[in-house]
């Protein structure tokens, strides 16, 4: 009967916060995936693909949006 009075430890955030955090991590992961590659094995050969729009504009934008989502997830209605 003593076990009935023991409470389970509660999570710091609610389910909604964790879902928002996962979405933010997906944005950050996509940003880093778009940044990857584009190099050349031979340093004498210049690869112009390193300057395409995915690496210059899309990837940093996705990472910044993901970080913003993460901050929002932490600050949005934390469980009391």
PDB file of N, CA and C in Angstrom, residues 20-67:
ATOM      1  N   UNK A  20       7.301  20.741 -30.523  1.00  0.00           N
ATOM      2  CA  UNK A  20       7.894  21.938 -31.127  1.00  0.00           C
ATOM      3  C   UNK A  20       9.425  21.808 -31.169  1.00  0.00           C
ATOM      4  N   UNK A  21      10.016  21.238 -30.128  1.00  0.00           N
ATOM      5  CA  UNK A  21      11.470  21.037 -30.116  1.00  0.00           C
ATOM      6  C   UNK A  21      11.914  20.086 -31.230  1.00  0.00           C
ATOM      7  N   UNK A  22      11.139  19.043 -31.461  1.00  0.00           N
ATOM      8  CA  UNK A  22      11.481  18.103 -32.538  1.00  0.00           C
ATOM      9  C   UNK A  22      11.415  18.797 -33.890  1.00  0.00           C
ATOM     10  N   UNK A  23      10.406  19.635 -34.086  1.00  0.00           N
ATOM     11  CA  UNK A  23      10.295  20.387 -35.342  1.00  0.00           C
ATOM     12  C   UNK A  23      11.510  21.294 -35.520  1.00  0.00           C
ATOM     13  N   UNK A  24      11.931  21.968 -34.450  1.00  0.00           N
ATOM     14  CA  UNK A  24      13.114  22.817 -34.516  1.00  0.00           C
ATOM     15  C   UNK A  24      14.366  22.034 -34.861  1.00  0.00           C
ATOM     16  N   UNK A  25      14.514  20.855 -34.270  1.00  0.00           N
ATOM     17  CA  UNK A  25      15.679  20.019 -34.574  1.00  0.00           C
ATOM     18  C   UNK A  25      15.667  19.547 -36.027  1.00  0.00           C
ATOM     19  N   UNK A  26      14.486  19.299 -36.564  1.00  0.00           N
ATOM     20  CA  UNK A  26      14.388  18.905 -37.974  1.00  0.00           C
ATOM     21  C   UNK A  26      14.857  20.040 -38.871  1.00  0.00           C
ATOM     22  N   UNK A  27      14.446  21.283 -38.557  1.00  0.00           N
ATOM     23  CA  UNK A  27      14.895  22.436 -39.338  1.00  0.00           C
ATOM     24  C   UNK A  27      16.418  22.575 -39.273  1.00  0.00           C
ATOM     25  N   UNK A  28      16.987  22.436 -38.077  1.00  0.00           N
ATOM     26  CA  UNK A  28      18.435  22.560 -37.919  1.00  0.00           C
ATOM     27  C   UNK A  28      19.158  21.448 -38.687  1.00  0.00           C
ATOM     28  N   UNK A  29      18.664  20.226 -38.582  1.00  0.00           N
ATOM     29  CA  UNK A  29      19.289  19.107 -39.298  1.00  0.00           C
ATOM     30  C   UNK A  29      19.228  19.322 -40.812  1.00  0.00           C
ATOM     31  N   UNK A  30      18.090  19.775 -41.320  1.00  0.00           N
ATOM     32  CA  UNK A  30      17.977  20.050 -42.758  1.00  0.00           C
ATOM     33  C   UNK A  30      18.956  21.138 -43.184  1.00  0.00           C
ATOM     34  N   UNK A  31      19.112  22.161 -42.358  1.00  0.00           N
ATOM     35  CA  UNK A  31      20.064  23.221 -42.673  1.00  0.00           C
ATOM     36  C   UNK A  31      21.479  22.697 -42.798  1.00  0.00           C
ATOM     37  N   UNK A  32      21.877  21.841 -41.870  1.00  0.00           N
ATOM     38  CA  UNK A  32      23.226  21.291 -41.937  1.00  0.00           C
ATOM     39  C   UNK A  32      23.384  20.300 -43.089  1.00  0.00           C
ATOM     40  N   UNK A  33      22.332  19.592 -43.433  1.00  0.00           N
ATOM     41  CA  UNK A  33      22.397  18.690 -44.591  1.00  0.00           C
ATOM     42  C   UNK A  33      22.596  19.495 -45.866  1.00  0.00           C
ATOM     43  N   UNK A  34      21.881  20.617 -45.998  1.00  0.00           N
ATOM     44  CA  UNK A  34      22.042  21.450 -47.194  1.00  0.00           C
ATOM     45  C   UNK A  34      23.419  22.117 -47.255  1.00  0.00           C
ATOM     46  N   UNK A  35      24.057  22.321 -46.088  1.00  0.00           N
ATOM     47  CA  UNK A  35      25.391  22.916 -46.075  1.00  0.00           C
ATOM     48  C   UNK A  35      26.477  21.922 -46.466  1.00  0.00           C
ATOM     49  N   UNK A  36      26.207  20.651 -46.308  1.00  0.00           N
ATOM     50  CA  UNK A  36      27.240  19.623 -46.505  1.00  0.00           C
ATOM     51  C   UNK A  36      27.599  19.452 -47.972  1.00  0.00           C
ATOM     52  N   UNK A  37      28.800  18.986 -48.186  1.00  0.00           N
ATOM     53  CA  UNK A  37      29.251  18.644 -49.534  1.00  0.00           C
ATOM     54  C   UNK A  37      29.668  19.854 -50.340  1.00  0.00           C
ATOM     55  N   UNK A  38      29.834  19.621 -51.630  1.00  0.00           N
ATOM     56  CA  UNK A  38      30.181  20.712 -52.538  1.00  0.00           C
ATOM     57  C   UNK A  38      31.653  20.948 -52.705  1.00  0.00           C
ATOM     58  N   UNK A  39      32.464  20.215 -51.980  1.00  0.00           N
ATOM     59  CA  UNK A  39      33.901  20.396 -52.088  1.00  0.00           C
ATOM     60  C   UNK A  39      34.502  19.537 -53.182  1.00  0.00           C
ATOM     61  N   UNK A  40      35.782  19.639 -53.323  1.00  0.00           N
ATOM     62  CA  UNK A  40      36.490  18.849 -54.319  1.00  0.00           C
ATOM     63  C   UNK A  40      37.633  18.119 -53.630  1.00  0.00           C
ATOM     64  N   UNK A  41      37.898  16.902 -54.083  1.00  0.00           N
ATOM     65  CA  UNK A  41      39.007  16.141 -53.517  1.00  0.00           C
ATOM     66  C   UNK A  41      40.361  16.704 -53.936  1.00  0.00           C
ATOM     67  N   UNK A  42      40.378  17.347 -55.063  1.00  0.00           N
ATOM     68  CA  UNK A  42      41.608  17.924 -55.591  1.00  0.00           C
ATOM     69  C   UNK A  42      41.624  19.420 -55.290  1.00  0.00           C
ATOM     70  N   UNK A  43      42.567  19.906 -54.478  1.00  0.00           N
ATOM     71  CA  UNK A  43      42.572  21.333 -54.140  1.00  0.00           C
ATOM     72  C   UNK A  43      42.868  22.240 -55.337  1.00  0.00           C
ATOM     73  N   UNK A  44      43.397  21.699 -56.428  1.00  0.00           N
ATOM     74  CA  UNK A  44      43.681  22.511 -57.609  1.00  0.00           C
ATOM     75  C   UNK A  44      42.430  22.776 -58.440  1.00  0.00           C
ATOM     76  N   UNK A  45      41.373  22.029 -58.176  1.00  0.00           N
ATOM     77  CA  UNK A  45      40.130  22.185 -58.946  1.00  0.00           C
ATOM     78  C   UNK A  45      39.131  22.961 -58.100  1.00  0.00           C
ATOM     79  N   UNK A  46      38.606  24.047 -58.654  1.00  0.00           N
ATOM     80  CA  UNK A  46      37.607  24.858 -57.967  1.00  0.00           C
ATOM     81  C   UNK A  46      36.219  24.352 -58.334  1.00  0.00           C
ATOM     82  N   UNK A  47      35.410  24.103 -57.337  1.00  0.00           N
ATOM     83  CA  UNK A  47      34.054  23.637 -57.562  1.00  0.00           C
ATOM     84  C   UNK A  47      33.092  24.795 -57.300  1.00  0.00           C
ATOM     85  N   UNK A  48      32.391  25.241 -58.329  1.00  0.00           N
ATOM     86  CA  UNK A  48      31.494  26.390 -58.187  1.00  0.00           C
ATOM     87  C   UNK A  48      30.224  26.069 -57.408  1.00  0.00           C
ATOM     88  N   UNK A  49      29.931  24.798 -57.211  1.00  0.00           N
ATOM     89  CA  UNK A  49      28.712  24.437 -56.492  1.00  0.00           C
ATOM     90  C   UNK A  49      28.756  24.848 -55.021  1.00  0.00           C
ATOM     91  N   UNK A  50      29.913  25.189 -54.518  1.00  0.00           N
ATOM     92  CA  UNK A  50      29.994  25.618 -53.131  1.00  0.00           C
ATOM     93  C   UNK A  50      29.267  26.953 -52.924  1.00  0.00           C
ATOM     94  N   UNK A  51      29.044  27.688 -53.989  1.00  0.00           N
ATOM     95  CA  UNK A  51      28.369  28.983 -53.904  1.00  0.00           C
ATOM     96  C   UNK A  51      26.925  28.928 -54.397  1.00  0.00           C
ATOM     97  N   UNK A  52      26.296  27.762 -54.428  1.00  0.00           N
ATOM     98  CA  UNK A  52      24.909  27.725 -54.899  1.00  0.00           C
ATOM     99  C   UNK A  52      23.965  28.259 -53.828  1.00  0.00           C
ATOM    100  N   UNK A  53      22.728  28.484 -54.195  1.00  0.00           N
ATOM    101  CA  UNK A  53      21.770  29.153 -53.300  1.00  0.00           C
ATOM    102  C   UNK A  53      21.448  28.319 -52.072  1.00  0.00           C
ATOM    103  N   UNK A  54      21.554  27.000 -52.153  1.00  0.00           N
ATOM    104  CA  UNK A  54      21.259  26.168 -50.988  1.00  0.00           C
ATOM    105  C   UNK A  54      22.253  26.402 -49.858  1.00  0.00           C
ATOM    106  N   UNK A  55      23.521  26.563 -50.202  1.00  0.00           N
ATOM    107  CA  UNK A  55      24.539  26.743 -49.168  1.00  0.00           C
ATOM    108  C   UNK A  55      24.641  28.186 -48.686  1.00  0.00           C
ATOM    109  N   UNK A  56      24.322  29.132 -49.557  1.00  0.00           N
ATOM    110  CA  UNK A  56      24.482  30.538 -49.200  1.00  0.00           C
ATOM    111  C   UNK A  56      23.240  31.099 -48.509  1.00  0.00           C
ATOM    112  N   UNK A  57      22.050  30.726 -48.959  1.00  0.00           N
ATOM    113  CA  UNK A  57      20.830  31.330 -48.420  1.00  0.00           C
ATOM    114  C   UNK A  57      19.929  30.351 -47.663  1.00  0.00           C
ATOM    115  N   UNK A  58      19.661  29.214 -48.248  1.00  0.00           N
ATOM    116  CA  UNK A  58      18.690  28.290 -47.656  1.00  0.00           C
ATOM    117  C   UNK A  58      19.200  27.652 -46.358  1.00  0.00           C
ATOM    118  N   UNK A  59      20.392  27.125 -46.365  1.00  0.00           N
ATOM    119  CA  UNK A  59      20.911  26.415 -45.197  1.00  0.00           C
ATOM    120  C   UNK A  59      21.019  27.310 -43.954  1.00  0.00           C
ATOM    121  N   UNK A  60      21.636  28.491 -44.046  1.00  0.00           N
ATOM    122  CA  UNK A  60      21.688  29.332 -42.844  1.00  0.00           C
ATOM    123  C   UNK A  60      20.308  29.791 -42.383  1.00  0.00           C
ATOM    124  N   UNK A  61      19.410  30.020 -43.327  1.00  0.00           N
ATOM    125  CA  UNK A  61      18.052  30.424 -42.964  1.00  0.00           C
ATOM    126  C   UNK A  61      17.345  29.312 -42.203  1.00  0.00           C
ATOM    127  N   UNK A  62      17.488  28.078 -42.647  1.00  0.00           N
ATOM    128  CA  UNK A  62      16.863  26.955 -41.945  1.00  0.00           C
ATOM    129  C   UNK A  62      17.432  26.787 -40.542  1.00  0.00           C
ATOM    130  N   UNK A  63      18.731  26.960 -40.391  1.00  0.00           N
ATOM    131  CA  UNK A  63      19.346  26.822 -39.068  1.00  0.00           C
ATOM    132  C   UNK A  63      18.864  27.932 -38.132  1.00  0.00           C
ATOM    133  N   UNK A  64      18.782  29.143 -38.618  1.00  0.00           N
ATOM    134  CA  UNK A  64      18.317  30.260 -37.785  1.00  0.00           C
ATOM    135  C   UNK A  64      16.849  30.078 -37.403  1.00  0.00           C
ATOM    136  N   UNK A  65      16.027  29.638 -38.355  1.00  0.00           N
ATOM    137  CA  UNK A  65      14.614  29.373 -38.051  1.00  0.00           C
ATOM    138  C   UNK A  65      14.514  28.253 -37.019  1.00  0.00           C
ATOM    139  N   UNK A  66      15.316  27.204 -37.185  1.00  0.00           N
ATOM    140  CA  UNK A  66      15.306  26.101 -36.219  1.00  0.00           C
ATOM    141  C   UNK A  66      15.706  26.554 -34.825  1.00  0.00           C
ATOM    142  N   UNK A  67      16.704  27.402 -34.720  1.00  0.00           N
ATOM    143  CA  UNK A  67      17.108  27.925 -33.406  1.00  0.00           C
ATOM    144  C   UNK A  67      15.998  28.782 -32.788  1.00  0.00           C
TER     145      UNK A  67
END
